[in-house]
Amino acid sequence: MECIFCKIVKKEVKSKIIYEDEDIIAFNDLNPQAPTHILIIPKKHIESIINCKEEDVEILGKLAYTAKKIAEKLNITDFRIVNNCGKKAGQSVFHIHYHFLAGRRMGWPPG
Ligand code: DGP
């Protein structure tokens, strides 16, 4: 079965898109854990950080840079970016994504 995030990239599955360019798409999480909860993903299917290749370095940097762009666009100064890599770390969709969370106080350490 095809990856759900690849379907979102192809607009076969609907999502509320917050940002898009030729390499990246960012959309609201279906199951928000904060008032603002956006997923930032590469359009290229890369399963996780542990599966990425050296050729992906630029795109990985772009994910973080997109977080900055989104923060500026939404006037957000404080936020958290989370990447779950692997099942035991909480990854449930195997297409790299950064969770962009904002709008509430964040605890540390994470659970
Ligand atoms: P993770 O557990 O770190 O792999 O995060 C996956 C996130 O993806 C989770 O917070 C819920 C979200 N998600 C799963 N399916 C969909 C979907 O079809 N649409 C949207 N917008 N988000 C989804």
Coordinates of C-alpha atoms and ligand atoms in Angstrom, one line a residue:
M1 CA 0.0 0.0 0.0
E2 CA 1.3 3.5 -0.9
C3 CA 2.5 5.8 1.8
I4 CA -0.2 8.1 3.2
F5 CA 2.2 11.1 3.1
C6 CA 3.0 10.4 -0.6
K7 CA -0.7 10.5 -1.2
I8 CA -0.9 13.9 0.6
V9 CA 2.0 15.2 -1.6
K10 CA 0.0 14.1 -4.7
K11 CA -3.2 15.6 -3.3
E12 CA -4.9 12.2 -3.5
V13 CA -5.6 12.6 0.2
K14 CA -6.8 16.0 1.4
S15 CA -4.9 18.0 4.0
K16 CA -4.8 21.6 5.2
I17 CA -1.6 22.8 3.5
I18 CA 0.3 25.5 5.3
Y19 CA 3.3 25.7 3.0
E20 CA 4.5 24.2 -0.2
D21 CA 7.4 24.5 -2.6
E22 CA 9.1 22.2 -5.1
D23 CA 10.7 20.0 -2.4
I24 CA 8.6 20.4 0.7
I25 CA 5.0 20.4 1.8
A26 CA 3.7 21.2 5.3
F27 CA 0.2 20.5 6.5
N28 CA -1.9 20.3 9.7
D29 CA -1.6 17.1 11.7
L30 CA -4.8 15.0 11.8
N31 CA -4.4 14.5 15.5
P32 CA -3.0 17.8 16.9
Q33 CA -1.0 17.7 20.1
A34 CA -0.8 21.5 20.4
P35 CA -2.8 24.5 19.2
T36 CA -0.5 24.6 16.2
H37 CA 0.7 21.2 15.0
I38 CA 2.0 21.1 11.5
L39 CA 3.9 18.3 9.8
I40 CA 6.8 19.3 7.5
I41 CA 7.8 16.7 5.0
P42 CA 10.0 16.3 2.0
K43 CA 8.0 15.5 -1.2
K44 CA 10.6 12.8 -1.9
H45 CA 9.8 9.5 0.0
I46 CA 12.5 9.0 2.6
E47 CA 11.4 6.5 5.3
S48 CA 13.3 8.1 8.2
I49 CA 16.5 9.8 9.3
I50 CA 18.2 6.4 9.7
N51 CA 17.4 5.6 6.1
C52 CA 18.5 8.9 4.6
K53 CA 21.5 9.1 2.3
E54 CA 24.1 11.8 1.9
E55 CA 22.3 13.0 -1.2
D56 CA 19.4 13.9 1.1
V57 CA 21.4 16.4 3.3
E58 CA 20.1 19.4 1.5
I59 CA 16.5 18.4 1.7
L60 CA 16.9 17.6 5.5
G61 CA 18.3 21.1 6.0
K62 CA 15.3 22.5 4.1
L63 CA 12.9 20.9 6.5
A64 CA 14.4 22.9 9.4
Y65 CA 14.5 26.1 7.2
T66 CA 10.8 25.5 6.4
A67 CA 10.1 25.5 10.2
K68 CA 11.6 29.0 10.3
K69 CA 9.5 30.2 7.3
I70 CA 6.3 28.8 8.9
A71 CA 7.1 30.4 12.2
E72 CA 7.6 33.8 10.5
K73 CA 4.4 33.3 8.4
L74 CA 2.3 32.5 11.5
N75 CA 4.0 35.0 13.8
I76 CA 5.3 32.3 16.1
T77 CA 8.4 32.9 18.1
D78 CA 8.5 29.7 20.3
F79 CA 8.0 26.3 19.0
R80 CA 9.3 22.7 19.1
I81 CA 10.3 20.5 16.2
V82 CA 10.1 16.8 16.8
N83 CA 11.3 13.9 14.6
N84 CA 10.4 10.4 15.7
C85 CA 12.8 8.0 14.1
G86 CA 11.8 4.3 14.4
K87 CA 8.8 2.5 16.0
K88 CA 10.1 2.6 19.6
A89 CA 10.7 6.4 19.3
G90 CA 7.0 6.8 18.3
Q91 CA 7.3 6.9 14.5
S92 CA 4.0 5.6 13.0
V93 CA 4.3 7.0 9.4
F94 CA 7.4 5.9 7.6
H95 CA 8.0 9.0 5.5
I96 CA 10.3 11.6 7.3
H97 CA 8.4 14.4 9.0
Y98 CA 9.1 17.1 11.5
H99 CA 6.3 17.8 13.9
F100 CA 6.1 21.6 14.3
L101 CA 4.4 22.3 17.7
A102 CA 3.5 25.6 19.2
G103 CA 0.9 27.5 21.1
R104 CA 1.3 25.9 24.5
R105 CA 4.0 25.4 27.1
M106 CA 6.2 22.3 26.4
G107 CA 7.5 20.0 29.1
W108 CA 11.0 18.5 29.2
P109 CA 12.0 15.7 29.1
P110 CA 9.5 14.4 26.6
G111 CA 7.5 11.3 27.6
Ligands
DGP1 P1 4.6 9.9 13.9 O1 3.9 9.2 14.9 O2 5.8 10.7 14.5 O3 5.0 9.0 12.8 O4 3.6 11.0 13.3 C1 2.7 10.7 12.3 C2 1.7 11.8 12.4 O5 0.9 11.8 11.2 C3 0.6 11.7 13.5 O6 0.7 12.8 14.4 C4 -0.7 11.7 12.8 C5 -0.4 12.2 11.4 N1 -1.2 11.6 10.4 C6 -1.3 10.3 10.1 N2 -2.1 10.2 9.0 C7 -2.5 11.4 8.6 C8 -3.3 11.9 7.5 O7 -3.8 11.2 6.7 N3 -3.4 13.3 7.4 C9 -2.8 14.1 8.3 N4 -3.0 15.4 8.1 N5 -2.0 13.7 9.3 C10 -1.9 12.4 9.5

